[in-house]
Coordinates of C-alpha atoms in Angstrom, one line a residue:
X150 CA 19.7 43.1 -9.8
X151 CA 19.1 40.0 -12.0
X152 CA 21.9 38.8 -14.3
X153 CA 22.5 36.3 -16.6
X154 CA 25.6 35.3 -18.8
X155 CA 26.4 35.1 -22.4
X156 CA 29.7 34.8 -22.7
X157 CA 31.6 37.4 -23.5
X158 CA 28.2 39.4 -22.7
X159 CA 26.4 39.6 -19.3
X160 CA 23.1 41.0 -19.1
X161 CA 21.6 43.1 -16.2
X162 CA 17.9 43.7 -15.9
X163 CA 17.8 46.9 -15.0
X164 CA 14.3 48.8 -14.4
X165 CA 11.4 47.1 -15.1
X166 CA 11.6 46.8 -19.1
X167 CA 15.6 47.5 -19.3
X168 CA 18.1 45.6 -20.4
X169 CA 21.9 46.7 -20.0
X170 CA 24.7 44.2 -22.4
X171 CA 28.4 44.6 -20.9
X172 CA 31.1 42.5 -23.4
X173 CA 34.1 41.0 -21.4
X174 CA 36.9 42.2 -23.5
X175 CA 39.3 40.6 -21.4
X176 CA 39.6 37.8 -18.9
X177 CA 41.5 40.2 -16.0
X178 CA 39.3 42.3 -13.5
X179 CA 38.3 45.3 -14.0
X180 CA 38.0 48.0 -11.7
X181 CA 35.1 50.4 -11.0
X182 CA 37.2 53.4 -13.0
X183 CA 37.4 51.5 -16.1
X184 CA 33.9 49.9 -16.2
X185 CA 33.0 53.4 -16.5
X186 CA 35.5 54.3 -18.9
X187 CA 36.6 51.8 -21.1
X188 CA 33.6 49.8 -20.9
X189 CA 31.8 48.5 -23.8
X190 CA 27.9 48.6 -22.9
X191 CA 24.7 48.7 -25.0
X192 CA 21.1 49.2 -23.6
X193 CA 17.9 47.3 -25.1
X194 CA 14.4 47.4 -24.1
X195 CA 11.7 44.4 -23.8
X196 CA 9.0 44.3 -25.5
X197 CA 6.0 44.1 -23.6
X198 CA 5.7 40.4 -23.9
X199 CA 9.3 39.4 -23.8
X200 CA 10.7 38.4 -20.7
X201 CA 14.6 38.8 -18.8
X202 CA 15.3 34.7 -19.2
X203 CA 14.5 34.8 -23.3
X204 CA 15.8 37.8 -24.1
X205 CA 19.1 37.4 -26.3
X206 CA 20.5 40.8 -27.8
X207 CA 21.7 39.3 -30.9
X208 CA 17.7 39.6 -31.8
X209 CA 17.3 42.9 -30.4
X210 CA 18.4 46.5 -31.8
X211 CA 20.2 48.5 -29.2
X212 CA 18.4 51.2 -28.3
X213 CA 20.2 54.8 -29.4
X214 CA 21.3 57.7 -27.1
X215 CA 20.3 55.8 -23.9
X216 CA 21.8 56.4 -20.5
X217 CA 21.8 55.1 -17.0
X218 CA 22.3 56.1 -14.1
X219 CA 24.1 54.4 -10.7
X220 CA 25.1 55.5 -7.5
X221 CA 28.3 54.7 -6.4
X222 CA 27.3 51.5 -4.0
X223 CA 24.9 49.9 -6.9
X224 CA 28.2 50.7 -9.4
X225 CA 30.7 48.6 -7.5
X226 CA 28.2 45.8 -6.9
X227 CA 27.2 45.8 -10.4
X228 CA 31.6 45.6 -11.0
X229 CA 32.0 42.9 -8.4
X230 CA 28.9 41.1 -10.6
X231 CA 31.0 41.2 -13.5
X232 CA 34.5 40.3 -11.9
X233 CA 32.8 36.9 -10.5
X234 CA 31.7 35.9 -13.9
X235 CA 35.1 36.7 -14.9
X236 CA 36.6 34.5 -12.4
X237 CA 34.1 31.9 -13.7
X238 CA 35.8 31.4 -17.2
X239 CA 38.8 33.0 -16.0
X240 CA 42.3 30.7 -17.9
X241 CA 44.9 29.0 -15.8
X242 CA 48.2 30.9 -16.4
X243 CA 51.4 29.4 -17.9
X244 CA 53.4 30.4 -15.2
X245 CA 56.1 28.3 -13.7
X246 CA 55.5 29.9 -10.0
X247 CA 53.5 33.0 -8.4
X248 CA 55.0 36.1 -6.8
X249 CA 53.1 38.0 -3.9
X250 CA 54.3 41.6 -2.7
X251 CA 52.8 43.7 -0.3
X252 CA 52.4 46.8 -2.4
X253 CA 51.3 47.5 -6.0
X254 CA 54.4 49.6 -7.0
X255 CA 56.7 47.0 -5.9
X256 CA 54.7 44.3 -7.8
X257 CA 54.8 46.6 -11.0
X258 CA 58.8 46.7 -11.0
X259 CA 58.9 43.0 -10.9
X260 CA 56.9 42.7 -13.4
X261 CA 59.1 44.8 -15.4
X262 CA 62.3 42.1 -14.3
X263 CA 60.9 39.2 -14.4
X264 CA 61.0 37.1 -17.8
X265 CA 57.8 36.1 -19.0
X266 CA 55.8 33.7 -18.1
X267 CA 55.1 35.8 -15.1
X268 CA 52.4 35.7 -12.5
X269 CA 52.9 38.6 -10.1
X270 CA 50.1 40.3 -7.7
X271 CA 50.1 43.0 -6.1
X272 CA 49.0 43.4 -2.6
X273 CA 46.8 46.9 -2.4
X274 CA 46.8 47.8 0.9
X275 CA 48.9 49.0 3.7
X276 CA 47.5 46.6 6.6
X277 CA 49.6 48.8 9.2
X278 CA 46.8 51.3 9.5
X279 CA 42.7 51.2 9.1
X280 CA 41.2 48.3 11.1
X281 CA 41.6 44.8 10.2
X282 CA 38.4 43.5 11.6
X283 CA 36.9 40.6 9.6
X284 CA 38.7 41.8 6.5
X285 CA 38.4 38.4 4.8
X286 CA 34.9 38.9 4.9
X287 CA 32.7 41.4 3.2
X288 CA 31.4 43.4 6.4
X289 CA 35.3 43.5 7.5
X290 CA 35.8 44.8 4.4
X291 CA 33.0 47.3 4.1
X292 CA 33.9 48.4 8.1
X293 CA 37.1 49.2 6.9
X294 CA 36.7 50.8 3.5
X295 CA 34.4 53.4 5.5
X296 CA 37.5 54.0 7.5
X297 CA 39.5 54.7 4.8
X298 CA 37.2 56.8 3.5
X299 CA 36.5 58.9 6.6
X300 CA 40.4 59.4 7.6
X301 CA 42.6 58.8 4.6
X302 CA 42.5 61.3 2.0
X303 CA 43.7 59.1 -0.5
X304 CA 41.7 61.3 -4.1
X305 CA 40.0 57.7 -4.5
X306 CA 36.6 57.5 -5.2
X307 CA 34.2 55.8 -2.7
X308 CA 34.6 51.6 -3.1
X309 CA 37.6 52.0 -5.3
X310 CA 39.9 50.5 -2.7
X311 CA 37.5 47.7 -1.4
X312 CA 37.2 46.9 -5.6
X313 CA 41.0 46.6 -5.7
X314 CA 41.2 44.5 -2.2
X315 CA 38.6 42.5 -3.8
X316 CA 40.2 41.4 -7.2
X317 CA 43.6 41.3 -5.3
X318 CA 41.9 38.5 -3.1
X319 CA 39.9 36.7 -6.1
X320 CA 43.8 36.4 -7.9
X321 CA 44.7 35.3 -5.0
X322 CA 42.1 31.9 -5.3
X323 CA 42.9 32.0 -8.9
X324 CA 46.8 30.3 -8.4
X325 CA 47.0 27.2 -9.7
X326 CA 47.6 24.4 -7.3
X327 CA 50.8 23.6 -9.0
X328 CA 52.3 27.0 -8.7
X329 CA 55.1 27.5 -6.0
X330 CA 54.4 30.8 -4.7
X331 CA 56.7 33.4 -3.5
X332 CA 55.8 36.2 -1.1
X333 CA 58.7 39.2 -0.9
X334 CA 58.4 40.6 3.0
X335 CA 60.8 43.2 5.0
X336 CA 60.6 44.3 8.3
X337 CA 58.0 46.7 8.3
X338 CA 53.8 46.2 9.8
X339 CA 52.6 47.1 6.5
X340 CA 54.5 43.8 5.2
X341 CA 54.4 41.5 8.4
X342 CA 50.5 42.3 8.6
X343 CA 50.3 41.2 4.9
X344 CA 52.3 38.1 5.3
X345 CA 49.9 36.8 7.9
X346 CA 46.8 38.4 5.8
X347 CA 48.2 36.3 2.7
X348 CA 48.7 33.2 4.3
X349 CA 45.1 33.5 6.1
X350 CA 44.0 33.8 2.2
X351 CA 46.2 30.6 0.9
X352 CA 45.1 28.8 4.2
X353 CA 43.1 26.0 2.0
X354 CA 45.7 25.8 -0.9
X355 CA 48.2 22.7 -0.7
X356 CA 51.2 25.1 -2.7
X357 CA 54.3 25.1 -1.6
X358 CA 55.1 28.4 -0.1
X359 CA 58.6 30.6 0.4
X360 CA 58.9 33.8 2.3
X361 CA 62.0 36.0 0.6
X362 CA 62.7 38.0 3.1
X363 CA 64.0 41.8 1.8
X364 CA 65.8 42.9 5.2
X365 CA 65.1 45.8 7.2
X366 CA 64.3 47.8 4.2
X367 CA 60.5 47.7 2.9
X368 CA 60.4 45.3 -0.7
X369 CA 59.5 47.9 -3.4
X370 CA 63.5 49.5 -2.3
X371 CA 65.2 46.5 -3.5
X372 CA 66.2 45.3 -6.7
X373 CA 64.5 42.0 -7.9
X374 CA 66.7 39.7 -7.2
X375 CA 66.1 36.7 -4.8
X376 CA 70.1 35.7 -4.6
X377 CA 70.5 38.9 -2.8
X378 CA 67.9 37.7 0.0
X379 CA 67.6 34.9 2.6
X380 CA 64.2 32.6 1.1
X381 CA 62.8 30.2 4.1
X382 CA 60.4 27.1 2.8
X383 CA 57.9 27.1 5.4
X384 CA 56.4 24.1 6.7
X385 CA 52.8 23.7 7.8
X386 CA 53.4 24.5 10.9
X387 CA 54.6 27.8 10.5
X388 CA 51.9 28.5 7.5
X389 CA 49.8 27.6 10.6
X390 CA 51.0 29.8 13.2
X391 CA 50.7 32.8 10.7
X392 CA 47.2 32.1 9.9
X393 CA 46.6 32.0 13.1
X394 CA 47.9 35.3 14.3
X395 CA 46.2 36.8 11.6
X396 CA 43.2 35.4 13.1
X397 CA 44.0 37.2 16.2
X398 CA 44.9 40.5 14.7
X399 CA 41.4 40.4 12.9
X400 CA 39.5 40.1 16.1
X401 CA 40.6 43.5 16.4
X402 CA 39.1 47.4 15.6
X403 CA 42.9 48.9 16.3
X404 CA 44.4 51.6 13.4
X405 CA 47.6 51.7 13.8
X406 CA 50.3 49.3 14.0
X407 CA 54.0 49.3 14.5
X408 CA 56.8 46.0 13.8
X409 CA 58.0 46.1 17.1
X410 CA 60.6 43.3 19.3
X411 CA 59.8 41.0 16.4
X412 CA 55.7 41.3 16.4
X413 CA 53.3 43.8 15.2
X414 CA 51.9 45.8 18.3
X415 CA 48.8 48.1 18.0
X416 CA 49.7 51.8 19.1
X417 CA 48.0 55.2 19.6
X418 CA 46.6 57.1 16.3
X419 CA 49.1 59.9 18.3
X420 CA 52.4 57.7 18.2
X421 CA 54.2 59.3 15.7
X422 CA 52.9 63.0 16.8
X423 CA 56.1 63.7 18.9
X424 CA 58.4 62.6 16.0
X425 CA 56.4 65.0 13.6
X426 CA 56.7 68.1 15.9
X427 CA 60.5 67.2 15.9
X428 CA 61.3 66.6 12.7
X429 CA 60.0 70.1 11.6
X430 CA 61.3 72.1 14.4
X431 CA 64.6 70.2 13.5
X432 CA 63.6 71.3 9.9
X433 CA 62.9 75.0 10.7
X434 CA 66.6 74.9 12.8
X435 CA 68.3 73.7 9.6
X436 CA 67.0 76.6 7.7
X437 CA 67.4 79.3 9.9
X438 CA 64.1 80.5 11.0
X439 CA 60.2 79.3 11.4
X440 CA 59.3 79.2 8.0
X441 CA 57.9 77.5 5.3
X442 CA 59.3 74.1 4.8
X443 CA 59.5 71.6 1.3
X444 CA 57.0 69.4 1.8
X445 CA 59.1 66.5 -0.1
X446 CA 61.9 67.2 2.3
X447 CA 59.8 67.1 5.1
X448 CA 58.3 64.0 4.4
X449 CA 61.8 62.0 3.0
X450 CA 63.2 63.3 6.7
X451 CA 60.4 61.8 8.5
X452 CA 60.2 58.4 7.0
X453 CA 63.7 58.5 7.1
X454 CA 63.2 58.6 11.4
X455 CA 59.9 56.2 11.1
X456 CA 62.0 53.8 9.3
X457 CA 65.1 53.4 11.3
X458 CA 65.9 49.8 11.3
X459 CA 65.1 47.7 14.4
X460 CA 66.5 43.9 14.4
X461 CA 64.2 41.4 13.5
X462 CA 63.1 38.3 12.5
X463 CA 60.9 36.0 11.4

């Protein structure tokens, strides 16, 4: 699809005499979901002599009840069109340091604590399960998004999560080299597998970095506050060795992944079946007969067993 920009507009050519005008209203990403919804488009048509690289829709008239249609794949290109030309006029933040966590909840409660100026991002993905191959890259990412899509039932729509992975990773180039940056880790895969993920991303940025390390517990069940926690400057040598392991685990078409004797081990899809069949015949004891069970109980029980605390380091 040929584009061009106008700042705030970018124009597609679309069809052979079409002509569809998107107006950034904001310089953050947007996602596929509000493209769609929140969008503010307008479609023109060429005149037969005009061509793509003249046309400016200032000295057109938009064309009235026109509609388009895109299938999903051509959508989240045409989104991930758009985010890089947001990323090309994108401001520097005023921010005196950037925060990291490995989960979007998490990252929206500090927003919530932490005084303004704030840079926080989110990390959207649980790295502990889906494959890992190449995800740096875009066929990585595609191999695993089809994954997702195939096993986890998560509601999204198809390329939803690879859009989110996408503008997690494009905020990530976005810090400011003179931005200390914080990542907030426990001892948990879906954490230590985005430590290493992270610091694969920030492998060609010169910020100081600091690990603040939550415990045993995973980050989003802690307060914000980093006196509580044990924070570790790391050297380039250690930035080093975690890139490198990532590197390693990305070599790899594994699903599921356990923090194990201090180091993320790849284990069956089955690992956790025997703990499931236990947890609800311990469930079905408690109650007195084989019966229907809460399904918020059942689930608070078995993480509860899933998350027992191992001892653990960096």
């Amino acid at each position: 699809m040929e584009t061009s920009m106008h700042y705030p507009f970018i124009y597609f050519f679309f069809d052979t005499n079409q002509v569809l005008v998107y107006r950034i209203q904001a310089l953050e990403y947007i996602t596929i979901a509000e493209v769609m919804r929140e969008g503010e488009w307008q479609g023109y048509e060429l005149e037969p002599s005009e061509s793509f690289t003249a046309f400016h829709h200032e000295q057109s008239i938009p064309q009235q009840g026109w509609s388009f249609f895109m299938g999903q794949e051509e959508l989240y290109q045409l989104v991930e069109i758009i985010n890089d030309y947001i990323q090309q006029v994108i401001t520097t933040t005023s921010a005196q340091m950037a925060h990291i966590v490995c989960s979007e909840s998490a990252a929206g409660s500090l927003r919530a604590t932490l005084a303004p100026p704030k840079y926080v991002i989110g990390f959207p993905e649980d790295l502990s399960i889906g494959p890992l191959w190449k995800l740096d890259e875009k066929r990585g990412q595609a191999f695993r998004d089809e994954w997702l899509r195939e096993n986890i039932n998560d509601g999204m729509d198809d390329f939803v999560n690879r859009n989110k992975l996408m503008n997690t990773i494009r905020e990530i180039q976005d810090i400011p080299s003179n931005l200390q940056i914080y990542i907030w880790c426990g001892y948990n895969a879906e954490e230590q597998c985005g430590i290493r993920f992270l610091l694969y991303l920030l492998r060609d940025k010169a910020n100081e970095v600091v690990l603040i390390n939550t415990g045993e517990q995973r980050a989003i069940n802690h307060q914000w506050n980093m006196e509580m926690y044990d924070i570790k400057r790391m050297s380039a040598k250690e930035r080093l060795i975690f890139q490198q392991q990532w590197e390693s685990l990305a070599q790899t078409k594994d699903v599921c992944r356990l923090w194990l004797h201090r180091q993320i081990e790849a284990v069956q899809e089955n690992y956790y079946d025997n703990l499931i069949m236990s947890t609800i015949e311990q469930l079905h004891k408690e109650q007195w007969g084989t019966d229907f069970i809460q399904t918020g109980e059942f689930i608070s029980e078995l993480l509860t067993r899933m998350d027992a605390p191992q001892i653990s380091s960096f």
